Amino acid sequence: MKIGVIGTGNMGSLIVDALIQSKSARPKNISVMNRTEKKALDLARKYRGLTVHHSAAEVIRRSALVFLCVKPLQFFPLLQSVRGVWRTDQLAVSITSPVAVEQLEKLILCPAARVVPSIVNQALAGSTLVTFGTSINEHMKNKLWHLLEHFSHPIEIAEENIRAASDLSSCGPAFLSFLLEKLVDGAVQSTGISQKQAMELTAEMVIGFGKLLERKTYTLDELRKKVTVKGGVTGVGLNVLNHECSTVFEHLFEETQKKFLEDHLAVDPFFNGTD
């Protein structure tokens, strides 16, 4: 299958990496385009055979499935510029969460879906969040699902849950990285352990932690209780976390939801009156 990727920033490049590393697509079957051509050319140098085009229209003409990996405010101008290029046998896949699939379907001739990737897909792991449009048939759904299964665990997400799901799956690695950095910094500043050793121990702990969850050895609650011995050090540390972090994630989700609504308000006017 010929695959196109319009926009090769962080997420677009991630998708290309995941497709090729999982062997779900060969470089010769992938076409890319980016406003700053250097980023696209860097991918072509990395993956011999991958084709760089100068226009989004050319990528669409040469592809059966097209990933649209542009920022929210770039989305409508892009769709307007290629409105007459799509074919009914293609599939358009947005990765832009503030743009509803319903809005995408108003401006193109072909079926549409949204897929929100995660940086952990580069390790051929983690989830991808999938929302299907109303015009996509079962054959196309299965085709996209099977493609995503090569490098992720696809999960279908309703439109109203896309922000919270994205915070957990796609933003989550950044949130956890921040917390783990704080864990390491706290150890270094409060004890004699070196930064290098603290980072190594934390990284190994996270890898093992992930494997326990992957094997379903414990739930999060079971794991916490297993490590916590009555009257022990872990319990003392958990008391500190419970006291100082009890509302931090509520505030986090409130702020990300607020930003999501702001993005919607910025994007929606472009799509009004496009019926």
Tab-separated table of C-alpha atoms in Angstrom:
chain	number	residue	atom	x	y	z
A	1	MET	CA	0.000	0.000	0.000
A	2	LYS	CA	1.252	3.467	-0.907
A	3	ILE	CA	1.350	5.727	2.149
A	4	GLY	CA	1.713	9.500	2.266
A	5	VAL	CA	2.755	11.671	5.206
A	6	ILE	CA	2.101	15.409	4.998
A	7	GLY	CA	4.080	17.139	7.724
A	8	THR	CA	7.301	15.554	8.968
A	9	GLY	CA	7.721	17.293	12.300
A	10	ASN	CA	7.939	15.289	15.514
A	11	MET	CA	4.743	13.273	15.030
A	12	GLY	CA	5.000	12.874	11.263
A	13	SER	CA	8.577	11.622	11.552
A	14	LEU	CA	7.509	9.325	14.389
A	15	ILE	CA	4.888	7.722	12.141
A	16	VAL	CA	7.410	7.226	9.339
A	17	ASP	CA	9.901	5.680	11.784
A	18	ALA	CA	7.264	3.339	13.222
A	19	LEU	CA	5.988	2.251	9.803
A	20	ILE	CA	9.451	1.395	8.530
A	21	GLN	CA	10.919	-0.091	11.716
A	22	SER	CA	7.878	-2.347	12.140
A	23	LYS	CA	8.190	-3.399	8.476
A	24	SER	CA	4.548	-2.485	7.891
A	25	ALA	CA	5.708	-0.297	5.002
A	26	ARG	CA	8.838	-0.096	2.872
A	27	PRO	CA	10.536	3.257	2.297
A	28	LYS	CA	9.860	2.983	-1.451
A	29	ASN	CA	6.116	2.945	-0.711
A	30	ILE	CA	6.177	6.104	1.430
A	31	SER	CA	5.890	9.674	0.116
A	32	VAL	CA	6.405	12.692	2.367
A	33	MET	CA	6.134	16.458	2.198
A	34	ASN	CA	6.954	19.192	4.688
A	35	ARG	CA	6.794	22.990	4.553
A	36	THR	CA	10.430	23.074	5.667
A	37	GLU	CA	11.839	20.652	3.119
A	38	LYS	CA	15.006	19.933	5.099
A	39	LYS	CA	13.066	17.800	7.613
A	40	ALA	CA	11.631	15.698	4.796
A	41	LEU	CA	15.044	15.361	3.136
A	42	ASP	CA	16.534	14.223	6.450
A	43	LEU	CA	14.037	11.336	6.461
A	44	ALA	CA	14.915	10.489	2.862
A	45	ARG	CA	18.593	10.294	3.812
A	46	LYS	CA	17.723	8.092	6.773
A	47	TYR	CA	15.515	5.756	4.721
A	48	ARG	CA	16.799	5.127	1.225
A	49	GLY	CA	13.959	4.899	-1.290
A	50	LEU	CA	11.560	7.210	0.552
A	51	THR	CA	10.242	9.921	-1.790
A	52	VAL	CA	10.080	13.631	-0.966
A	53	HIS	CA	7.542	15.773	-2.833
A	54	HIS	CA	7.278	19.546	-3.031
A	55	SER	CA	3.499	19.709	-2.652
A	56	ALA	CA	0.802	18.090	-0.531
A	57	ALA	CA	-1.246	17.494	-3.675
A	58	GLU	CA	1.497	15.328	-5.161
A	59	VAL	CA	1.696	13.202	-2.002
A	60	ILE	CA	-2.079	12.682	-2.088
A	61	ARG	CA	-2.089	11.727	-5.784
A	62	ARG	CA	0.517	9.024	-5.170
A	63	SER	CA	-0.966	7.525	-1.984
A	64	ALA	CA	-3.814	5.239	-0.947
A	65	LEU	CA	-3.580	6.301	2.711
A	66	VAL	CA	-2.490	9.783	3.749
A	67	PHE	CA	-1.464	10.866	7.259
A	68	LEU	CA	-2.122	14.578	7.833
A	69	CYS	CA	0.427	15.615	10.466
A	70	VAL	CA	0.104	19.392	10.640
A	71	LYS	CA	-0.644	21.824	13.471
A	72	PRO	CA	-4.290	22.755	14.154
A	73	LEU	CA	-4.137	26.235	12.588
A	74	GLN	CA	-2.418	24.851	9.467
A	75	PHE	CA	-5.086	22.206	8.993
A	76	PHE	CA	-7.869	24.135	7.266
A	77	PRO	CA	-5.597	25.965	4.771
A	78	LEU	CA	-4.025	22.621	3.862
A	79	LEU	CA	-7.404	20.974	3.273
A	80	GLN	CA	-8.599	23.922	1.201
A	81	SER	CA	-5.502	23.765	-0.997
A	82	VAL	CA	-6.036	20.073	-1.843
A	83	ARG	CA	-9.825	19.928	-1.731
A	84	GLY	CA	-10.258	18.667	-5.296
A	85	VAL	CA	-7.314	16.254	-5.257
A	86	TRP	CA	-8.731	13.411	-3.145
A	87	ARG	CA	-10.187	10.223	-4.638
A	88	THR	CA	-13.073	8.295	-3.117
A	89	ASP	CA	-10.944	5.136	-2.772
A	90	GLN	CA	-8.400	6.835	-0.486
A	91	LEU	CA	-8.272	7.167	3.301
A	92	ALA	CA	-7.317	10.425	5.024
A	93	VAL	CA	-5.949	10.085	8.552
A	94	SER	CA	-5.540	13.148	10.763
A	95	ILE	CA	-3.380	13.167	13.889
A	96	THR	CA	-4.726	16.566	15.016
A	97	SER	CA	-6.966	16.096	18.051
A	98	PRO	CA	-8.707	19.535	18.049
A	99	VAL	CA	-10.041	18.844	14.541
A	100	ALA	CA	-12.985	16.447	14.741
A	101	VAL	CA	-13.217	13.688	12.148
A	102	GLU	CA	-16.630	15.078	11.225
A	103	GLN	CA	-14.970	18.386	10.316
A	104	LEU	CA	-12.372	16.619	8.192
A	105	GLU	CA	-15.071	14.725	6.304
A	106	LYS	CA	-16.727	17.995	5.268
A	107	LEU	CA	-13.731	19.026	3.189
A	108	ILE	CA	-12.595	15.853	1.452
A	109	LEU	CA	-14.092	13.335	-0.947
A	110	CYS	CA	-12.789	10.213	0.751
A	111	PRO	CA	-13.368	8.433	4.088
A	112	ALA	CA	-11.506	9.790	7.102
A	113	ALA	CA	-10.197	8.757	10.504
A	114	ARG	CA	-8.066	10.229	13.250
A	115	VAL	CA	-5.081	8.471	14.798
A	116	VAL	CA	-3.244	10.006	17.755
A	117	PRO	CA	0.196	8.378	18.055
A	118	SER	CA	2.595	8.304	20.995
A	119	ILE	CA	6.367	8.607	21.102
A	120	VAL	CA	6.495	5.080	22.556
A	121	ASN	CA	5.308	3.795	19.162
A	122	GLN	CA	8.947	4.231	18.098
A	123	ALA	CA	9.660	1.238	20.341
A	124	LEU	CA	6.831	-0.639	18.549
A	125	ALA	CA	4.851	-0.400	21.779
A	126	GLY	CA	2.133	1.656	23.409
A	127	SER	CA	-1.263	2.616	22.057
A	128	THR	CA	-2.590	4.613	19.143
A	129	LEU	CA	-5.957	6.314	19.617
A	130	VAL	CA	-8.357	5.764	16.721
A	131	THR	CA	-11.579	7.587	15.838
A	132	PHE	CA	-13.389	6.568	12.645
A	133	GLY	CA	-15.497	8.832	10.470
A	134	THR	CA	-19.050	8.004	9.440
A	135	SER	CA	-18.157	7.315	5.804
A	136	ILE	CA	-15.443	4.709	6.367
A	137	ASN	CA	-16.388	1.101	5.587
A	138	GLU	CA	-15.346	-2.028	7.477
A	139	HIS	CA	-12.716	-2.955	4.893
A	140	MET	CA	-10.923	0.369	5.318
A	141	LYS	CA	-11.293	0.226	9.106
A	142	ASN	CA	-9.654	-3.199	9.174
A	143	LYS	CA	-6.903	-2.069	6.822
A	144	LEU	CA	-5.971	0.883	9.027
A	145	TRP	CA	-6.292	-1.164	12.223
A	146	HIS	CA	-4.011	-3.885	10.870
A	147	LEU	CA	-1.423	-1.293	9.823
A	148	LEU	CA	-1.406	0.259	13.301
A	149	GLU	CA	-1.129	-3.148	14.977
A	150	HIS	CA	2.345	-3.548	13.488
A	151	PHE	CA	3.742	-0.897	15.833
A	152	SER	CA	1.097	-0.234	18.510
A	153	HIS	CA	-2.011	-1.376	20.329
A	154	PRO	CA	-4.815	0.566	18.601
A	155	ILE	CA	-7.725	1.607	20.814
A	156	GLU	CA	-10.942	3.118	19.460
A	157	ILE	CA	-11.790	6.359	21.278
A	158	ALA	CA	-15.037	8.336	21.134
A	159	GLU	CA	-14.755	11.978	20.060
A	160	GLU	CA	-15.747	13.283	23.509
A	161	ASN	CA	-12.914	11.356	25.213
A	162	ILE	CA	-10.092	12.202	22.833
A	163	ARG	CA	-8.460	14.888	25.023
A	164	ALA	CA	-8.262	12.824	28.210
A	165	ALA	CA	-7.119	9.768	26.239
A	166	SER	CA	-4.438	11.818	24.475
A	167	ASP	CA	-3.189	13.201	27.795
A	168	LEU	CA	-2.688	9.661	29.080
A	169	SER	CA	-1.322	8.028	25.941
A	170	SER	CA	0.409	10.725	23.930
A	171	CYS	CA	1.302	13.420	26.493
A	172	GLY	CA	1.817	10.855	29.256
A	173	PRO	CA	5.433	10.010	28.348
A	174	ALA	CA	6.381	13.689	28.736
A	175	PHE	CA	4.532	13.957	32.049
A	176	LEU	CA	6.197	10.806	33.375
A	177	SER	CA	9.612	11.944	32.128
A	178	PHE	CA	9.206	15.172	34.091
A	179	LEU	CA	8.216	13.312	37.264
A	180	LEU	CA	11.074	10.833	36.898
A	181	GLU	CA	13.548	13.676	36.390
A	182	LYS	CA	12.263	15.214	39.630
A	183	LEU	CA	12.684	11.835	41.356
A	184	VAL	CA	16.297	11.632	40.182
A	185	ASP	CA	17.018	15.277	41.068
A	186	GLY	CA	15.582	14.765	44.547
A	187	ALA	CA	17.813	11.759	45.147
A	188	VAL	CA	20.922	13.579	43.912
A	189	GLN	CA	20.283	16.758	45.892
A	190	SER	CA	19.316	14.994	49.132
A	191	THR	CA	21.902	12.183	49.173
A	192	GLY	CA	25.382	11.401	47.925
A	193	ILE	CA	24.307	9.394	44.858
A	194	SER	CA	25.582	10.588	41.479
A	195	GLN	CA	23.302	11.881	38.715
A	196	LYS	CA	24.516	9.142	36.376
A	197	GLN	CA	23.849	6.300	38.792
A	198	ALA	CA	20.485	7.711	39.894
A	199	MET	CA	19.409	7.983	36.252
A	200	GLU	CA	20.584	4.440	35.486
A	201	LEU	CA	18.719	2.982	38.466
A	202	THR	CA	15.550	4.885	37.585
A	203	ALA	CA	15.668	3.835	33.933
A	204	GLU	CA	16.114	0.170	34.867
A	205	MET	CA	13.267	0.435	37.365
A	206	VAL	CA	10.937	1.904	34.719
A	207	ILE	CA	11.814	-0.828	32.210
A	208	GLY	CA	11.101	-3.543	34.769
A	209	PHE	CA	7.944	-1.760	35.914
A	210	GLY	CA	6.673	-1.717	32.334
A	211	LYS	CA	7.367	-5.421	31.906
A	212	LEU	CA	5.372	-6.256	35.040
A	213	LEU	CA	2.422	-4.313	33.668
A	214	GLU	CA	2.838	-5.895	30.229
A	215	ARG	CA	2.689	-9.366	31.763
A	216	LYS	CA	-0.296	-8.284	33.883
A	217	THR	CA	1.569	-9.554	36.955
A	218	TYR	CA	0.025	-6.783	39.054
A	219	THR	CA	-2.410	-3.928	38.706
A	220	LEU	CA	-1.046	-0.523	39.719
A	221	ASP	CA	-2.820	-0.786	43.067
A	222	GLU	CA	-1.508	-4.323	43.681
A	223	LEU	CA	2.035	-3.333	42.779
A	224	ARG	CA	2.010	-0.372	45.169
A	225	LYS	CA	0.689	-2.537	48.004
A	226	LYS	CA	3.227	-5.284	47.233
A	227	VAL	CA	6.143	-2.882	47.630
A	228	THR	CA	4.748	-1.091	50.681
A	229	VAL	CA	5.661	-2.848	53.938
A	230	LYS	CA	3.823	-1.710	57.074
A	231	GLY	CA	6.009	0.730	58.980
A	232	GLY	CA	8.598	0.781	56.167
A	233	VAL	CA	10.350	3.451	54.126
A	234	THR	CA	8.061	3.182	51.082
A	235	GLY	CA	5.023	4.080	53.165
A	236	VAL	CA	6.743	7.188	54.511
A	237	GLY	CA	7.548	8.285	50.966
A	238	LEU	CA	3.993	7.605	49.792
A	239	ASN	CA	2.655	9.761	52.624
A	240	VAL	CA	4.730	12.671	51.319
A	241	LEU	CA	3.449	12.132	47.771
A	242	ASN	CA	-0.136	11.842	48.937
A	243	HIS	CA	0.164	15.056	50.938
A	244	GLU	CA	1.959	17.144	48.309
A	245	CYS	CA	0.627	15.725	45.015
A	246	SER	CA	-2.980	14.815	45.791
A	247	THR	CA	-4.532	17.390	43.421
A	248	VAL	CA	-1.737	17.948	40.912
A	249	PHE	CA	-3.202	15.691	38.237
A	250	GLU	CA	-6.677	17.156	38.576
A	251	HIS	CA	-5.108	20.542	37.872
A	252	LEU	CA	-3.129	19.044	34.993
A	253	PHE	CA	-6.248	17.704	33.275
A	254	GLU	CA	-8.103	20.961	33.905
A	255	GLU	CA	-5.340	22.900	32.151
A	256	THR	CA	-4.963	20.517	29.213
A	257	GLN	CA	-8.740	20.526	28.713
A	258	LYS	CA	-8.707	24.329	28.784
A	259	LYS	CA	-5.981	24.402	26.096
A	260	PHE	CA	-7.932	21.865	24.039
A	261	LEU	CA	-11.028	24.086	24.139
A	262	GLU	CA	-8.918	27.112	23.164
A	263	ASP	CA	-7.587	25.185	20.164
A	264	HIS	CA	-11.146	24.214	19.228
A	265	LEU	CA	-12.265	27.845	19.386
A	266	ALA	CA	-9.352	28.815	17.146
A	267	VAL	CA	-10.017	26.061	14.603
A	268	ASP	CA	-13.825	25.784	14.512
A	269	PRO	CA	-14.543	29.105	12.719
A	270	PHE	CA	-12.616	27.865	9.689
A	271	PHE	CA	-14.949	24.881	9.382
A	272	ASN	CA	-18.223	26.740	9.991
A	273	GLY	CA	-20.245	27.002	6.816
A	274	THR	CA	-18.350	24.247	5.007
A	275	ASP	CA	-21.400	21.973	4.670
